[in-house]
Coordinates of C-alpha atoms and ligand atoms in Angstrom, one line a residue:
X1 CA -90.5 33.3 87.8
X2 CA -87.0 32.7 88.3
X3 CA -85.6 35.2 91.1
X4 CA -83.0 37.2 89.2
X5 CA -84.4 36.7 85.7
X6 CA -86.6 39.9 84.4
X7 CA -89.8 39.0 83.2
X8 CA -90.3 39.9 79.5
X9 CA -94.0 40.5 78.4
X10 CA -93.9 40.9 74.5
X11 CA -97.0 42.0 72.3
X12 CA -97.3 40.4 68.9
X13 CA -99.4 42.6 66.9
X14 CA -99.2 40.2 64.1
X15 CA -101.1 41.7 61.1
X16 CA -103.3 44.0 62.6
X17 CA -103.2 47.9 62.7
X18 CA -102.2 50.1 60.0
X19 CA -99.5 53.1 61.0
X20 CA -102.4 55.3 62.0
X21 CA -104.0 52.6 64.0
X22 CA -100.5 51.6 65.8
X23 CA -99.5 55.0 66.8
X24 CA -102.9 55.2 68.2
X25 CA -102.2 51.8 70.2
X26 CA -98.9 52.9 71.5
X27 CA -100.1 56.2 72.5
X28 CA -102.8 54.6 74.5
X29 CA -100.2 52.3 75.7
X30 CA -98.0 55.0 77.1
X31 CA -100.8 57.2 78.9
X32 CA -101.4 54.1 80.8
X33 CA -97.6 53.3 81.5
X34 CA -97.5 57.0 82.4
X35 CA -100.2 56.4 85.2
X36 CA -98.5 53.4 86.4
X37 CA -95.2 52.6 84.8
X38 CA -93.5 48.9 84.1
X39 CA -93.6 47.1 87.5
X40 CA -90.2 46.5 88.9
X41 CA -88.3 43.1 87.3
X42 CA -90.6 43.5 84.2
X43 CA -89.9 44.6 80.9
X44 CA -92.1 45.2 78.1
X45 CA -91.8 44.7 74.3
X46 CA -94.0 45.4 71.4
X47 CA -93.8 44.2 68.0
X48 CA -95.8 46.2 65.4
X49 CA -95.7 45.4 61.8
X50 CA -92.9 46.5 59.4
X51 CA -94.8 49.3 58.0
X52 CA -95.3 50.7 61.5
X53 CA -92.0 50.0 62.9
X54 CA -90.6 53.7 62.2
X55 CA -93.9 55.6 63.7
X56 CA -93.9 53.5 66.8
X57 CA -89.9 54.0 67.2
X58 CA -90.6 57.6 66.9
X59 CA -93.3 57.7 69.3
X60 CA -91.7 55.3 71.8
X61 CA -88.2 57.6 71.6
X62 CA -90.1 60.9 71.7
X63 CA -92.1 60.2 74.6
X64 CA -89.9 58.1 76.3
X65 CA -92.3 55.3 76.5
X66 CA -90.9 52.4 78.8
X67 CA -91.3 49.7 76.1
X68 CA -88.5 48.0 73.8
X69 CA -89.1 47.7 70.3
X70 CA -89.7 44.4 68.8
X71 CA -90.0 43.1 65.0
X72 CA -91.9 40.0 64.1
X73 CA -89.4 38.3 61.9
X74 CA -86.8 39.1 59.5
X75 CA -84.7 37.6 56.5
X76 CA -81.4 35.9 57.4
X77 CA -79.4 37.1 54.4
X78 CA -77.6 40.7 54.9
X79 CA -78.7 42.1 51.2
X80 CA -79.7 41.1 48.1
X81 CA -82.4 40.0 45.3
X82 CA -85.0 39.2 48.2
X83 CA -88.2 41.3 47.2
X84 CA -90.2 41.7 50.1
X85 CA -88.0 40.9 52.6
X86 CA -86.3 43.0 55.4
X87 CA -83.0 42.5 56.8
X88 CA -81.8 42.2 60.1
X89 CA -79.5 45.1 59.7
X90 CA -82.7 47.4 58.8
X91 CA -84.2 46.6 61.7
X92 CA -81.3 47.0 64.2
X93 CA -81.3 50.6 62.7
X94 CA -84.8 51.2 63.8
X95 CA -83.7 50.5 67.4
X96 CA -85.2 47.1 67.2
X97 CA -84.2 45.2 70.4
X98 CA -86.0 42.1 70.0
X99 CA -87.1 40.1 67.1
X100 CA -89.2 37.0 66.8
X101 CA -87.7 34.2 65.1
X102 CA -89.8 31.2 63.9
X103 CA -93.4 32.0 65.1
X104 CA -95.8 28.9 64.4
X105 CA -97.6 31.0 61.9
X106 CA -94.6 31.7 59.8
X107 CA -93.5 28.3 60.0
X108 CA -97.0 27.2 58.9
X109 CA -97.5 29.7 56.4
X110 CA -94.4 30.9 55.0
X111 CA -92.5 27.6 55.0
X112 CA -89.8 28.2 57.9
X113 CA -87.9 25.6 58.9
X114 CA -85.9 24.9 61.7
X115 CA -82.4 25.9 59.7
X116 CA -84.2 29.0 58.2
X117 CA -84.9 30.2 61.7
X118 CA -81.3 29.1 63.0
X119 CA -80.1 31.0 60.3
X120 CA -82.4 34.1 61.3
X121 CA -81.4 33.8 64.9
X122 CA -77.7 34.1 63.5
X123 CA -78.6 37.3 61.8
X124 CA -80.5 38.9 64.7
X125 CA -77.5 37.9 66.9
X126 CA -75.3 39.3 64.4
X127 CA -77.0 42.9 64.2
X128 CA -76.6 43.1 68.2
X129 CA -80.6 42.4 68.8
X130 CA -82.2 39.4 70.9
X131 CA -84.3 36.8 69.5
X132 CA -87.3 35.5 70.5
X133 CA -87.2 32.0 69.4
X134 CA -90.7 30.3 69.3
X135 CA -91.0 26.7 69.7
X136 CA -94.4 24.6 70.1
X137 CA -96.0 21.2 69.4
X138 CA -99.3 20.9 67.3
X139 CA -102.5 19.4 69.0
X140 CA -101.5 16.1 67.0
X141 CA -97.7 15.8 68.4
X142 CA -99.4 16.7 72.0
X143 CA -101.7 13.8 71.7
X144 CA -99.1 11.4 70.5
X145 CA -96.7 11.8 73.3
X146 CA -94.5 13.8 71.1
X147 CA -94.7 17.3 72.5
X148 CA -91.2 17.1 74.3
X149 CA -89.2 15.9 71.7
X150 CA -90.6 18.4 69.1
X151 CA -90.1 21.1 71.3
X152 CA -86.4 19.9 72.7
X153 CA -85.4 19.5 69.0
X154 CA -86.8 23.0 67.8
X155 CA -84.5 24.6 70.7
X156 CA -81.5 22.3 70.1
X157 CA -81.8 23.4 66.5
X158 CA -81.8 27.5 67.4
X159 CA -79.4 27.3 70.2
X160 CA -77.2 24.2 69.7
X161 CA -73.3 25.2 69.4
X162 CA -73.6 28.9 70.5
X163 CA -71.2 30.3 73.4
X164 CA -73.1 29.8 76.9
X165 CA -73.2 33.8 77.1
X166 CA -75.1 34.0 73.9
X167 CA -77.2 31.0 74.5
X168 CA -78.0 32.8 77.5
X169 CA -79.0 35.8 76.6
X170 CA -81.7 34.4 74.4
X171 CA -85.3 34.1 74.9
X172 CA -87.3 31.1 74.1
X173 CA -90.9 31.3 73.5
X174 CA -93.1 28.1 74.5
X175 CA -96.2 28.6 72.3
X176 CA -98.3 25.4 71.9
X177 CA -99.8 25.8 68.4
X178 CA -103.4 24.5 69.7
X179 CA -103.2 27.3 72.5
X180 CA -102.6 30.3 69.8
X181 CA -105.5 32.4 69.2
X182 CA -107.7 29.5 70.1
X183 CA -109.0 30.8 73.7
X184 CA -107.5 27.4 74.9
X185 CA -104.7 28.5 77.0
X186 CA -102.1 25.8 78.2
X187 CA -102.4 25.2 81.8
X188 CA -100.1 26.5 84.6
X189 CA -98.8 22.8 84.8
X190 CA -98.2 22.2 81.5
X191 CA -96.6 25.4 80.8
X192 CA -94.0 25.1 83.7
X193 CA -93.6 21.5 82.5
X194 CA -92.5 22.7 79.2
X195 CA -90.4 25.9 79.9
X196 CA -88.4 23.5 82.7
X197 CA -87.8 21.3 79.9
X198 CA -86.9 24.0 77.8
X199 CA -84.6 25.1 80.3
X200 CA -83.1 21.8 80.6
X201 CA -82.2 21.3 77.1
X202 CA -80.5 24.8 76.8
X203 CA -78.4 23.7 79.8
X204 CA -77.4 20.4 78.2
X205 CA -76.5 22.6 75.1
X206 CA -74.9 25.3 76.6
X207 CA -74.3 24.8 80.3
X208 CA -75.9 25.2 83.5
X209 CA -74.9 29.0 83.6
X210 CA -76.7 29.7 80.3
X211 CA -80.1 27.6 81.7
X212 CA -79.9 29.8 84.9
X213 CA -80.0 32.9 82.4
X214 CA -82.2 32.3 79.7
X215 CA -85.6 33.5 79.5
X216 CA -88.2 31.0 78.7
X217 CA -91.9 32.8 77.7
X218 CA -95.2 30.9 77.3
X219 CA -97.3 32.0 74.5
X220 CA -101.0 30.8 73.8
X221 CA -104.2 32.7 74.5
X222 CA -102.8 34.7 77.3
X223 CA -105.4 37.2 78.9
X224 CA -105.4 39.5 82.2
X225 CA -107.1 36.5 84.3
X226 CA -104.5 34.1 83.4
X227 CA -101.3 35.8 83.2
X228 CA -100.7 36.2 87.0
X229 CA -100.4 32.5 87.5
X230 CA -98.5 31.6 84.6
X231 CA -96.1 34.4 85.7
X232 CA -95.5 32.8 89.3
X233 CA -94.4 29.3 87.7
X234 CA -90.8 29.2 88.4
X235 CA -89.5 28.7 84.9
X236 CA -91.9 30.8 82.9
X237 CA -90.0 34.0 82.8
X238 CA -92.5 36.0 80.6
X239 CA -95.5 36.1 78.3
X240 CA -95.9 36.5 74.5
X241 CA -99.1 37.7 73.6
X242 CA -101.0 37.9 70.6
X243 CA -104.7 38.8 70.6
X244 CA -104.7 40.6 74.1
X245 CA -101.7 43.0 73.2
X246 CA -104.3 44.8 70.3
X247 CA -106.0 46.4 73.2
X248 CA -104.2 48.9 75.8
X249 CA -106.3 48.1 78.7
X250 CA -106.0 44.3 78.5
X251 CA -102.2 44.4 77.8
X252 CA -101.7 46.4 80.8
X253 CA -103.5 44.2 82.5
X254 CA -101.2 41.4 81.6
X255 CA -97.8 44.0 82.2
X256 CA -99.3 44.4 85.8
X257 CA -100.6 40.7 86.5
X258 CA -100.2 39.6 89.9
X259 CA -98.5 42.7 91.0
Ligands
PEP301 C1 -99.1 34.9 69.6 O1 -99.1 35.5 68.6 O2 -97.8 34.3 69.8 C2 -100.1 34.3 70.5 C3 -99.7 33.9 71.2 O3 -101.5 34.8 69.8 P1 -102.8 34.7 71.0 O4 -102.3 35.4 72.5 O5 -103.8 35.4 70.3 O6 -103.1 33.1 71.3

């Protein structure tokens, strides 16, 4: 990773862990963090379900657990007749720091388009939180040589037209769809190539200063064994972890990878 960008290791708990289980998981994580801490130059965020956010927030704040609270999505409207939805402001009131926007599972199963993702990012930023914008190509798009154009178009939609400072404070997670939950991670070379291309696209959209500070994560079947090499790649500034974040020991193995 780049010298002065803080590495962000994020755990996406997806639709796992009811609030009792979430409390147990955060307590296990807290115990491991008490023993070894978060390595210098690294930051950790955890993204439980909406129903567990308040419980996890209380545990994290009461025990001073060195993790940032994250959410998995939000609605783009401020309030209104949107049954079942949760606004960005509601998340901000729980001291949520990071919100995922456009995870591929939401693009696939919930019909989130680039336009909707952009509006979500607007709402996240308007409420003082940081967006982790998820982008990535399908297996078919990769084999037909479209991976780069698909990913840069998703980045352009979420980042284009924003001030350099705002763009530079964003996090973009490169998550190839074929690597998520499949056990088949991208190679370090492929992850580095795409993360560098994303940084270059941010530079084209918002300038060299933004490109230098934007953080680009890799996500897709990251494990304690693969994380170290990925985090050493110069343009990989962190990892977004699904499955392996549900086990405190394995997640800590990723947090500490390469140290
Ligand atoms: C994810 O949920 O964003 C993810 C990358 O999942 P997994 O680590 O299980 O592939």
